[in-house]
Amino acid sequence: MTIAQSALDTLATLQIEVPSWAYGNSGTRFKVFTLPGGPRDPYEKIDDAAQVNAVTGLAPAVSLHIPWDIPENAATIKALASHYGLHFDAVNSNTFQDQPDQELSYKFGSLNHIDKAVRQQAIEHNIQVIKYGVELDSTALSVWLSDGSNFPGQLNMRGAFERTFDSLQQIYTALPDDWKMWVEYKPYEPNFYSTTIGDWGQSYLLSSKLGNKAQTLVDLGHHLQGANIEQIVALLLMEGKLAGFHFNDSKYGDDDLTVGSINPYQLFLIFNELVEGMDARGMNHATGIGWMIDASHNIKDPIEDLLQSVEAIKIAYAQALLVDQAALKHAQQNNDVVQAQEILQNAYRTDVRPLVAQARLLAGGALQPLALFRKLGVRNNLVKERGLKTVATGL
Ligand code: RM4
Ligand code: MN
Ligand code: MN
């Protein structure tokens, strides 16, 4: 079998998970723009997810953010999803915003809060999210905390970490046997001095102390500039602690831009570490980790943006599959720096778009998803059905 043939087979099996929050209105903290024909509830978000899956054939999983999208009637939402051939993957808790009916505020933290009652409220919310997830057949709880401090002296850092660990432990105990807990890190924003789970070391420390079911989630936008993300990925994978990804791209910070729009070479290098590392550990690429998009379309049509993101992931993955790993190893062992670079760049500079399109066809998708989406006038139909000005749940 040629490398291209085996890449084709593998490509068609990698499925991408799309978050429910990606379909609604978006913008920045300065301005949120209304999306014509935007989804008004979780059911319409599932309808939109079905559009992405129909044309890509490769995005059948949905990730719900709670309480933005509460599956009040799990049976109905599950039936709708399976009608479209979709299923639910990770469920996300939210203790970074105060909800209108909430008793205690998260202004000064949630799982790390100095007040036990606030921590308890946040713990119970996470356990509630697990319960929703169980009803939806999810198998992972994804936790991102904004907890931290805005000014030096505000927080005892060791105390904050210990309280967070204690809270996470209580949530961990509530996880069903076949579940995972994904611990996401982020260096800053909304806190600008310290974040309690601020980098991969802190997340790794927590997930190691928690146990086998806990792993570290890598959001590509959650690193300080210049960080070598592929190296972080390689080491987490080596330790069996890589939960998976929140894919997006960034130029400055947590910009949540379309995957591959700013630095596609970095994305390729990450995929190269993934392919090499997963093969070394005998892992199944498709099921070994979680493949999620966490981007914000900002000023684009969210469905079109997601189509671009899915394509970028597939391209980087295909290019990584084309890397001649045996030749690379040989070059590395001979300290042949030039040849090692040639091998990587040969793969990166290969136009794999026809291969990706063929894999998409094999998976039941369209040859040109974006062109088809436009030709079918999907957004216009959604505007007719839902109206020009809609209010969606979410950020
Ligand atoms: C955070 C982080 C989380 C996401 C929220 C909305 O920066 O990336 O994964 O759920 O944003
Ligand atoms: Mn994220
Ligand atoms: Mn983020």
mmCIF file with all atom_site columns, C-alpha atoms in Angstrom, residues 22-190:
data_model
loop_
_atom_site.group_PDB
_atom_site.id
_atom_site.type_symbol
_atom_site.label_atom_id
_atom_site.label_alt_id
_atom_site.label_comp_id
_atom_site.label_asym_id
_atom_site.label_entity_id
_atom_site.label_seq_id
_atom_site.pdbx_PDB_ins_code
_atom_site.Cartn_x
_atom_site.Cartn_y
_atom_site.Cartn_z
_atom_site.occupancy
_atom_site.B_iso_or_equiv
_atom_site.pdbx_formal_charge
_atom_site.auth_seq_id
_atom_site.auth_comp_id
_atom_site.auth_asym_id
_atom_site.auth_atom_id
_atom_site.pdbx_PDB_model_num
ATOM 1   C CA . ALA A 1 22  ? -19.785 28.016 17.738 1.00 0.00 ? 22  ALA A CA 1
ATOM 2   C CA . TYR A 1 23  ? -23.064 28.430 15.862 1.00 0.00 ? 23  TYR A CA 1
ATOM 3   C CA . GLY A 1 24  ? -24.501 31.529 17.464 1.00 0.00 ? 24  GLY A CA 1
ATOM 4   C CA . ASN A 1 25  ? -23.835 35.262 17.296 1.00 0.00 ? 25  ASN A CA 1
ATOM 5   C CA . SER A 1 26  ? -20.292 36.302 17.791 1.00 0.00 ? 26  SER A CA 1
ATOM 6   C CA . GLY A 1 27  ? -17.904 39.179 17.999 1.00 0.00 ? 27  GLY A CA 1
ATOM 7   C CA . THR A 1 28  ? -15.564 40.419 20.684 1.00 0.00 ? 28  THR A CA 1
ATOM 8   C CA . ARG A 1 29  ? -16.041 41.801 24.175 1.00 0.00 ? 29  ARG A CA 1
ATOM 9   C CA . PHE A 1 30  ? -16.521 45.186 22.531 1.00 0.00 ? 30  PHE A CA 1
ATOM 10  C CA . LYS A 1 31  ? -19.268 44.249 20.140 1.00 0.00 ? 31  LYS A CA 1
ATOM 11  C CA . VAL A 1 32  ? -21.382 41.233 19.370 1.00 0.00 ? 32  VAL A CA 1
ATOM 12  C CA . PHE A 1 33  ? -22.888 41.168 15.909 1.00 0.00 ? 33  PHE A CA 1
ATOM 13  C CA . THR A 1 34  ? -26.209 39.585 15.132 1.00 0.00 ? 34  THR A CA 1
ATOM 14  C CA . LEU A 1 35  ? -26.073 36.587 12.871 1.00 0.00 ? 35  LEU A CA 1
ATOM 15  C CA . PRO A 1 36  ? -28.968 36.498 10.410 1.00 0.00 ? 36  PRO A CA 1
ATOM 16  C CA . GLY A 1 37  ? -30.775 33.188 10.721 1.00 0.00 ? 37  GLY A CA 1
ATOM 17  C CA . GLY A 1 38  ? -28.768 32.219 13.795 1.00 0.00 ? 38  GLY A CA 1
ATOM 18  C CA . PRO A 1 39  ? -29.893 29.289 15.937 1.00 0.00 ? 39  PRO A CA 1
ATOM 19  C CA . ARG A 1 40  ? -32.257 30.238 18.770 1.00 0.00 ? 40  ARG A CA 1
ATOM 20  C CA . ASP A 1 41  ? -31.945 27.145 20.946 1.00 0.00 ? 41  ASP A CA 1
ATOM 21  C CA . PRO A 1 42  ? -29.920 23.931 21.328 1.00 0.00 ? 42  PRO A CA 1
ATOM 22  C CA . TYR A 1 43  ? -32.178 22.153 18.841 1.00 0.00 ? 43  TYR A CA 1
ATOM 23  C CA . GLU A 1 44  ? -31.414 24.657 16.093 1.00 0.00 ? 44  GLU A CA 1
ATOM 24  C CA . LYS A 1 45  ? -27.727 24.388 16.926 1.00 0.00 ? 45  LYS A CA 1
ATOM 25  C CA . ILE A 1 46  ? -28.044 20.658 16.285 1.00 0.00 ? 46  ILE A CA 1
ATOM 26  C CA . ASP A 1 47  ? -29.704 21.491 12.953 1.00 0.00 ? 47  ASP A CA 1
ATOM 27  C CA . ASP A 1 48  ? -26.672 23.641 12.089 1.00 0.00 ? 48  ASP A CA 1
ATOM 28  C CA . ALA A 1 49  ? -24.232 20.973 13.231 1.00 0.00 ? 49  ALA A CA 1
ATOM 29  C CA . ALA A 1 50  ? -26.032 18.605 10.878 1.00 0.00 ? 50  ALA A CA 1
ATOM 30  C CA . GLN A 1 51  ? -25.303 20.998 7.986  1.00 0.00 ? 51  GLN A CA 1
ATOM 31  C CA . VAL A 1 52  ? -21.579 20.942 8.755  1.00 0.00 ? 52  VAL A CA 1
ATOM 32  C CA . ASN A 1 53  ? -21.563 17.179 9.039  1.00 0.00 ? 53  ASN A CA 1
ATOM 33  C CA . ALA A 1 54  ? -23.626 16.692 5.877  1.00 0.00 ? 54  ALA A CA 1
ATOM 34  C CA . VAL A 1 55  ? -21.169 18.513 3.631  1.00 0.00 ? 55  VAL A CA 1
ATOM 35  C CA . THR A 1 56  ? -17.935 17.463 5.357  1.00 0.00 ? 56  THR A CA 1
ATOM 36  C CA . GLY A 1 57  ? -19.008 13.931 6.312  1.00 0.00 ? 57  GLY A CA 1
ATOM 37  C CA . LEU A 1 58  ? -16.437 14.269 9.073  1.00 0.00 ? 58  LEU A CA 1
ATOM 38  C CA . ALA A 1 59  ? -17.945 16.269 11.918 1.00 0.00 ? 59  ALA A CA 1
ATOM 39  C CA . PRO A 1 60  ? -20.590 14.106 13.590 1.00 0.00 ? 60  PRO A CA 1
ATOM 40  C CA . ALA A 1 61  ? -19.886 15.015 17.236 1.00 0.00 ? 61  ALA A CA 1
ATOM 41  C CA . VAL A 1 62  ? -21.332 17.923 19.199 1.00 0.00 ? 62  VAL A CA 1
ATOM 42  C CA . SER A 1 63  ? -19.969 19.357 22.429 1.00 0.00 ? 63  SER A CA 1
ATOM 43  C CA . LEU A 1 64  ? -22.468 21.126 24.700 1.00 0.00 ? 64  LEU A CA 1
ATOM 44  C CA . HIS A 1 65  ? -21.629 24.042 26.976 1.00 0.00 ? 65  HIS A CA 1
ATOM 45  C CA . ILE A 1 66  ? -23.803 24.093 30.083 1.00 0.00 ? 66  ILE A CA 1
ATOM 46  C CA . PRO A 1 67  ? -25.775 26.171 31.055 1.00 0.00 ? 67  PRO A CA 1
ATOM 47  C CA . TRP A 1 68  ? -25.638 27.896 27.649 1.00 0.00 ? 68  TRP A CA 1
ATOM 48  C CA . ASP A 1 69  ? -27.248 24.836 26.135 1.00 0.00 ? 69  ASP A CA 1
ATOM 49  C CA . ILE A 1 70  ? -29.158 22.849 28.678 1.00 0.00 ? 70  ILE A CA 1
ATOM 50  C CA . PRO A 1 71  ? -30.542 19.611 27.316 1.00 0.00 ? 71  PRO A CA 1
ATOM 51  C CA . GLU A 1 72  ? -33.797 19.965 29.250 1.00 0.00 ? 72  GLU A CA 1
ATOM 52  C CA . ASN A 1 73  ? -35.213 17.059 27.408 1.00 0.00 ? 73  ASN A CA 1
ATOM 53  C CA . ALA A 1 74  ? -32.318 14.699 26.818 1.00 0.00 ? 74  ALA A CA 1
ATOM 54  C CA . ALA A 1 75  ? -34.413 12.139 24.938 1.00 0.00 ? 75  ALA A CA 1
ATOM 55  C CA . THR A 1 76  ? -35.662 14.714 22.417 1.00 0.00 ? 76  THR A CA 1
ATOM 56  C CA . ILE A 1 77  ? -32.287 16.278 21.740 1.00 0.00 ? 77  ILE A CA 1
ATOM 57  C CA . LYS A 1 78  ? -30.672 12.838 21.482 1.00 0.00 ? 78  LYS A CA 1
ATOM 58  C CA . ALA A 1 79  ? -33.328 11.694 19.031 1.00 0.00 ? 79  ALA A CA 1
ATOM 59  C CA . LEU A 1 80  ? -32.801 14.809 16.912 1.00 0.00 ? 80  LEU A CA 1
ATOM 60  C CA . ALA A 1 81  ? -29.035 14.291 16.913 1.00 0.00 ? 81  ALA A CA 1
ATOM 61  C CA . SER A 1 82  ? -29.208 10.645 15.980 1.00 0.00 ? 82  SER A CA 1
ATOM 62  C CA . HIS A 1 83  ? -31.746 11.455 13.257 1.00 0.00 ? 83  HIS A CA 1
ATOM 63  C CA . TYR A 1 84  ? -28.907 13.458 11.682 1.00 0.00 ? 84  TYR A CA 1
ATOM 64  C CA . GLY A 1 85  ? -26.261 10.833 12.484 1.00 0.00 ? 85  GLY A CA 1
ATOM 65  C CA . LEU A 1 86  ? -24.755 13.061 15.188 1.00 0.00 ? 86  LEU A CA 1
ATOM 66  C CA . HIS A 1 87  ? -23.772 12.220 18.738 1.00 0.00 ? 87  HIS A CA 1
ATOM 67  C CA . PHE A 1 88  ? -22.609 14.123 21.826 1.00 0.00 ? 88  PHE A CA 1
ATOM 68  C CA . ASP A 1 89  ? -19.067 14.101 23.036 1.00 0.00 ? 89  ASP A CA 1
ATOM 69  C CA . ALA A 1 90  ? -17.510 16.158 25.816 1.00 0.00 ? 90  ALA A CA 1
ATOM 70  C CA . VAL A 1 91  ? -19.762 18.276 28.013 1.00 0.00 ? 91  VAL A CA 1
ATOM 71  C CA . ASN A 1 92  ? -18.405 21.599 29.282 1.00 0.00 ? 92  ASN A CA 1
ATOM 72  C CA . SER A 1 93  ? -19.098 23.177 32.638 1.00 0.00 ? 93  SER A CA 1
ATOM 73  C CA . ASN A 1 94  ? -19.207 26.932 33.140 1.00 0.00 ? 94  ASN A CA 1
ATOM 74  C CA . THR A 1 95  ? -18.194 28.543 36.398 1.00 0.00 ? 95  THR A CA 1
ATOM 75  C CA . PHE A 1 96  ? -16.690 31.598 34.745 1.00 0.00 ? 96  PHE A CA 1
ATOM 76  C CA . GLN A 1 97  ? -19.972 33.510 34.480 1.00 0.00 ? 97  GLN A CA 1
ATOM 77  C CA . ASP A 1 98  ? -22.715 34.226 36.973 1.00 0.00 ? 98  ASP A CA 1
ATOM 78  C CA . GLN A 1 99  ? -26.118 32.976 35.869 1.00 0.00 ? 99  GLN A CA 1
ATOM 79  C CA . PRO A 1 100 ? -29.221 35.057 36.733 1.00 0.00 ? 100 PRO A CA 1
ATOM 80  C CA . ASP A 1 101 ? -30.617 32.457 39.136 1.00 0.00 ? 101 ASP A CA 1
ATOM 81  C CA . GLN A 1 102 ? -27.295 31.754 40.823 1.00 0.00 ? 102 GLN A CA 1
ATOM 82  C CA . GLU A 1 103 ? -27.013 32.194 44.587 1.00 0.00 ? 103 GLU A CA 1
ATOM 83  C CA . LEU A 1 104 ? -23.300 32.964 45.021 1.00 0.00 ? 104 LEU A CA 1
ATOM 84  C CA . SER A 1 105 ? -21.020 34.910 42.687 1.00 0.00 ? 105 SER A CA 1
ATOM 85  C CA . TYR A 1 106 ? -17.886 33.683 40.921 1.00 0.00 ? 106 TYR A CA 1
ATOM 86  C CA . LYS A 1 107 ? -16.413 37.172 40.872 1.00 0.00 ? 107 LYS A CA 1
ATOM 87  C CA . PHE A 1 108 ? -13.507 36.007 43.026 1.00 0.00 ? 108 PHE A CA 1
ATOM 88  C CA . GLY A 1 109 ? -13.212 32.483 41.712 1.00 0.00 ? 109 GLY A CA 1
ATOM 89  C CA . SER A 1 110 ? -15.136 29.235 41.639 1.00 0.00 ? 110 SER A CA 1
ATOM 90  C CA . LEU A 1 111 ? -13.329 25.966 42.352 1.00 0.00 ? 111 LEU A CA 1
ATOM 91  C CA . ASN A 1 112 ? -10.470 27.939 43.952 1.00 0.00 ? 112 ASN A CA 1
ATOM 92  C CA . HIS A 1 113 ? -12.672 30.342 45.941 1.00 0.00 ? 113 HIS A CA 1
ATOM 93  C CA . ILE A 1 114 ? -11.703 31.083 49.544 1.00 0.00 ? 114 ILE A CA 1
ATOM 94  C CA . ASP A 1 115 ? -15.333 30.538 50.596 1.00 0.00 ? 115 ASP A CA 1
ATOM 95  C CA . LYS A 1 116 ? -16.244 26.869 50.842 1.00 0.00 ? 116 LYS A CA 1
ATOM 96  C CA . ALA A 1 117 ? -19.868 27.592 49.969 1.00 0.00 ? 117 ALA A CA 1
ATOM 97  C CA . VAL A 1 118 ? -18.883 29.059 46.581 1.00 0.00 ? 118 VAL A CA 1
ATOM 98  C CA . ARG A 1 119 ? -16.604 26.110 45.889 1.00 0.00 ? 119 ARG A CA 1
ATOM 99  C CA . GLN A 1 120 ? -19.438 23.761 46.798 1.00 0.00 ? 120 GLN A CA 1
ATOM 100 C CA . GLN A 1 121 ? -21.800 25.510 44.393 1.00 0.00 ? 121 GLN A CA 1
ATOM 101 C CA . ALA A 1 122 ? -19.216 25.180 41.592 1.00 0.00 ? 122 ALA A CA 1
ATOM 102 C CA . ILE A 1 123 ? -18.585 21.522 42.434 1.00 0.00 ? 123 ILE A CA 1
ATOM 103 C CA . GLU A 1 124 ? -22.308 20.786 42.338 1.00 0.00 ? 124 GLU A CA 1
ATOM 104 C CA . HIS A 1 125 ? -22.620 22.508 38.974 1.00 0.00 ? 125 HIS A CA 1
ATOM 105 C CA . ASN A 1 126 ? -19.887 20.258 37.542 1.00 0.00 ? 126 ASN A CA 1
ATOM 106 C CA . ILE A 1 127 ? -21.599 17.176 38.949 1.00 0.00 ? 127 ILE A CA 1
ATOM 107 C CA . GLN A 1 128 ? -24.861 18.351 37.398 1.00 0.00 ? 128 GLN A CA 1
ATOM 108 C CA . VAL A 1 129 ? -23.083 18.706 34.042 1.00 0.00 ? 129 VAL A CA 1
ATOM 109 C CA . ILE A 1 130 ? -21.837 15.120 34.353 1.00 0.00 ? 130 ILE A CA 1
ATOM 110 C CA . LYS A 1 131 ? -25.443 14.026 34.933 1.00 0.00 ? 131 LYS A CA 1
ATOM 111 C CA . TYR A 1 132 ? -26.598 15.822 31.787 1.00 0.00 ? 132 TYR A CA 1
ATOM 112 C CA . GLY A 1 133 ? -23.716 14.205 29.941 1.00 0.00 ? 133 GLY A CA 1
ATOM 113 C CA . VAL A 1 134 ? -24.645 10.728 31.119 1.00 0.00 ? 134 VAL A CA 1
ATOM 114 C CA . GLU A 1 135 ? -28.131 11.212 29.685 1.00 0.00 ? 135 GLU A CA 1
ATOM 115 C CA . LEU A 1 136 ? -26.576 12.206 26.358 1.00 0.00 ? 136 LEU A CA 1
ATOM 116 C CA . ASP A 1 137 ? -24.079 9.322  26.282 1.00 0.00 ? 137 ASP A CA 1
ATOM 117 C CA . SER A 1 138 ? -21.133 11.689 26.616 1.00 0.00 ? 138 SER A CA 1
ATOM 118 C CA . THR A 1 139 ? -17.974 10.312 28.167 1.00 0.00 ? 139 THR A CA 1
ATOM 119 C CA . ALA A 1 140 ? -15.948 13.378 29.117 1.00 0.00 ? 140 ALA A CA 1
ATOM 120 C CA . LEU A 1 141 ? -16.274 16.450 31.296 1.00 0.00 ? 141 LEU A CA 1
ATOM 121 C CA . SER A 1 142 ? -14.246 19.385 30.035 1.00 0.00 ? 142 SER A CA 1
ATOM 122 C CA . VAL A 1 143 ? -13.325 21.921 32.697 1.00 0.00 ? 143 VAL A CA 1
ATOM 123 C CA . TRP A 1 144 ? -12.002 25.377 31.957 1.00 0.00 ? 144 TRP A CA 1
ATOM 124 C CA . LEU A 1 145 ? -11.676 27.762 34.874 1.00 0.00 ? 145 LEU A CA 1
ATOM 125 C CA . SER A 1 146 ? -11.167 31.480 34.673 1.00 0.00 ? 146 SER A CA 1
ATOM 126 C CA . ASP A 1 147 ? -10.127 31.416 38.346 1.00 0.00 ? 147 ASP A CA 1
ATOM 127 C CA . GLY A 1 148 ? -7.095  33.480 39.203 1.00 0.00 ? 148 GLY A CA 1
ATOM 128 C CA . SER A 1 149 ? -6.174  36.964 40.331 1.00 0.00 ? 149 SER A CA 1
ATOM 129 C CA . ASN A 1 150 ? -6.034  40.375 38.718 1.00 0.00 ? 150 ASN A CA 1
ATOM 130 C CA . PHE A 1 151 ? -3.474  41.952 41.013 1.00 0.00 ? 151 PHE A CA 1
ATOM 131 C CA . PRO A 1 152 ? -0.376  40.850 42.907 1.00 0.00 ? 152 PRO A CA 1
ATOM 132 C CA . GLY A 1 153 ? -1.193  39.966 46.484 1.00 0.00 ? 153 GLY A CA 1
ATOM 133 C CA . GLN A 1 154 ? -4.851  39.239 45.749 1.00 0.00 ? 154 GLN A CA 1
ATOM 134 C CA . LEU A 1 155 ? -4.459  35.487 46.081 1.00 0.00 ? 155 LEU A CA 1
ATOM 135 C CA . ASN A 1 156 ? -2.221  33.032 47.829 1.00 0.00 ? 156 ASN A CA 1
ATOM 136 C CA . MET A 1 157 ? -1.180  31.008 44.806 1.00 0.00 ? 157 MET A CA 1
ATOM 137 C CA . ARG A 1 158 ? -0.443  27.780 46.648 1.00 0.00 ? 158 ARG A CA 1
ATOM 138 C CA . GLY A 1 159 ? -3.722  28.030 48.531 1.00 0.00 ? 159 GLY A CA 1
ATOM 139 C CA . ALA A 1 160 ? -5.630  28.643 45.298 1.00 0.00 ? 160 ALA A CA 1
ATOM 140 C CA . PHE A 1 161 ? -4.021  25.612 43.690 1.00 0.00 ? 161 PHE A CA 1
ATOM 141 C CA . GLU A 1 162 ? -4.731  23.372 46.683 1.00 0.00 ? 162 GLU A CA 1
ATOM 142 C CA . ARG A 1 163 ? -8.371  24.414 46.869 1.00 0.00 ? 163 ARG A CA 1
ATOM 143 C CA . THR A 1 164 ? -8.740  23.830 43.130 1.00 0.00 ? 164 THR A CA 1
ATOM 144 C CA . PHE A 1 165 ? -7.243  20.372 43.483 1.00 0.00 ? 165 PHE A CA 1
ATOM 145 C CA . ASP A 1 166 ? -9.565  19.559 46.369 1.00 0.00 ? 166 ASP A CA 1
ATOM 146 C CA . SER A 1 167 ? -12.625 20.718 44.368 1.00 0.00 ? 167 SER A CA 1
ATOM 147 C CA . LEU A 1 168 ? -11.562 18.811 41.267 1.00 0.00 ? 168 LEU A CA 1
ATOM 148 C CA . GLN A 1 169 ? -11.060 15.708 43.385 1.00 0.00 ? 169 GLN A CA 1
ATOM 149 C CA . GLN A 1 170 ? -14.658 15.869 44.523 1.00 0.00 ? 170 GLN A CA 1
ATOM 150 C CA . ILE A 1 171 ? -15.851 16.202 40.932 1.00 0.00 ? 171 ILE A CA 1
ATOM 151 C CA . TYR A 1 172 ? -13.515 13.404 39.861 1.00 0.00 ? 172 TYR A CA 1
ATOM 152 C CA . THR A 1 173 ? -15.158 11.082 42.390 1.00 0.00 ? 173 THR A CA 1
ATOM 153 C CA . ALA A 1 174 ? -18.494 11.688 40.674 1.00 0.00 ? 174 ALA A CA 1
ATOM 154 C CA . LEU A 1 175 ? -17.176 10.629 37.248 1.00 0.00 ? 175 LEU A CA 1
ATOM 155 C CA . PRO A 1 176 ? -18.618 7.388  35.872 1.00 0.00 ? 176 PRO A CA 1
ATOM 156 C CA . ASP A 1 177 ? -16.035 4.626  35.324 1.00 0.00 ? 177 ASP A CA 1
ATOM 157 C CA . ASP A 1 178 ? -15.733 5.082  31.587 1.00 0.00 ? 178 ASP A CA 1
ATOM 158 C CA . TRP A 1 179 ? -15.516 8.896  31.769 1.00 0.00 ? 179 TRP A CA 1
ATOM 159 C CA . LYS A 1 180 ? -12.574 11.263 31.512 1.00 0.00 ? 180 LYS A CA 1
ATOM 160 C CA . MET A 1 181 ? -11.998 14.681 33.023 1.00 0.00 ? 181 MET A CA 1
ATOM 161 C CA . TRP A 1 182 ? -10.248 17.138 30.715 1.00 0.00 ? 182 TRP A CA 1
ATOM 162 C CA . VAL A 1 183 ? -8.418  19.937 32.477 1.00 0.00 ? 183 VAL A CA 1
ATOM 163 C CA . GLU A 1 184 ? -7.853  22.967 30.244 1.00 0.00 ? 184 GLU A CA 1
ATOM 164 C CA . TYR A 1 185 ? -5.227  25.604 30.955 1.00 0.00 ? 185 TYR A CA 1
ATOM 165 C CA . LYS A 1 186 ? -4.887  29.224 29.879 1.00 0.00 ? 186 LYS A CA 1
ATOM 166 C CA . PRO A 1 187 ? -2.263  31.825 30.819 1.00 0.00 ? 187 PRO A CA 1
ATOM 167 C CA . TYR A 1 188 ? -4.389  34.953 31.170 1.00 0.00 ? 188 TYR A CA 1
ATOM 168 C CA . GLU A 1 189 ? -7.800  36.487 30.455 1.00 0.00 ? 189 GLU A CA 1
ATOM 169 C CA . PRO A 1 190 ? -10.134 37.238 32.126 1.00 0.00 ? 190 PRO A CA 1
#
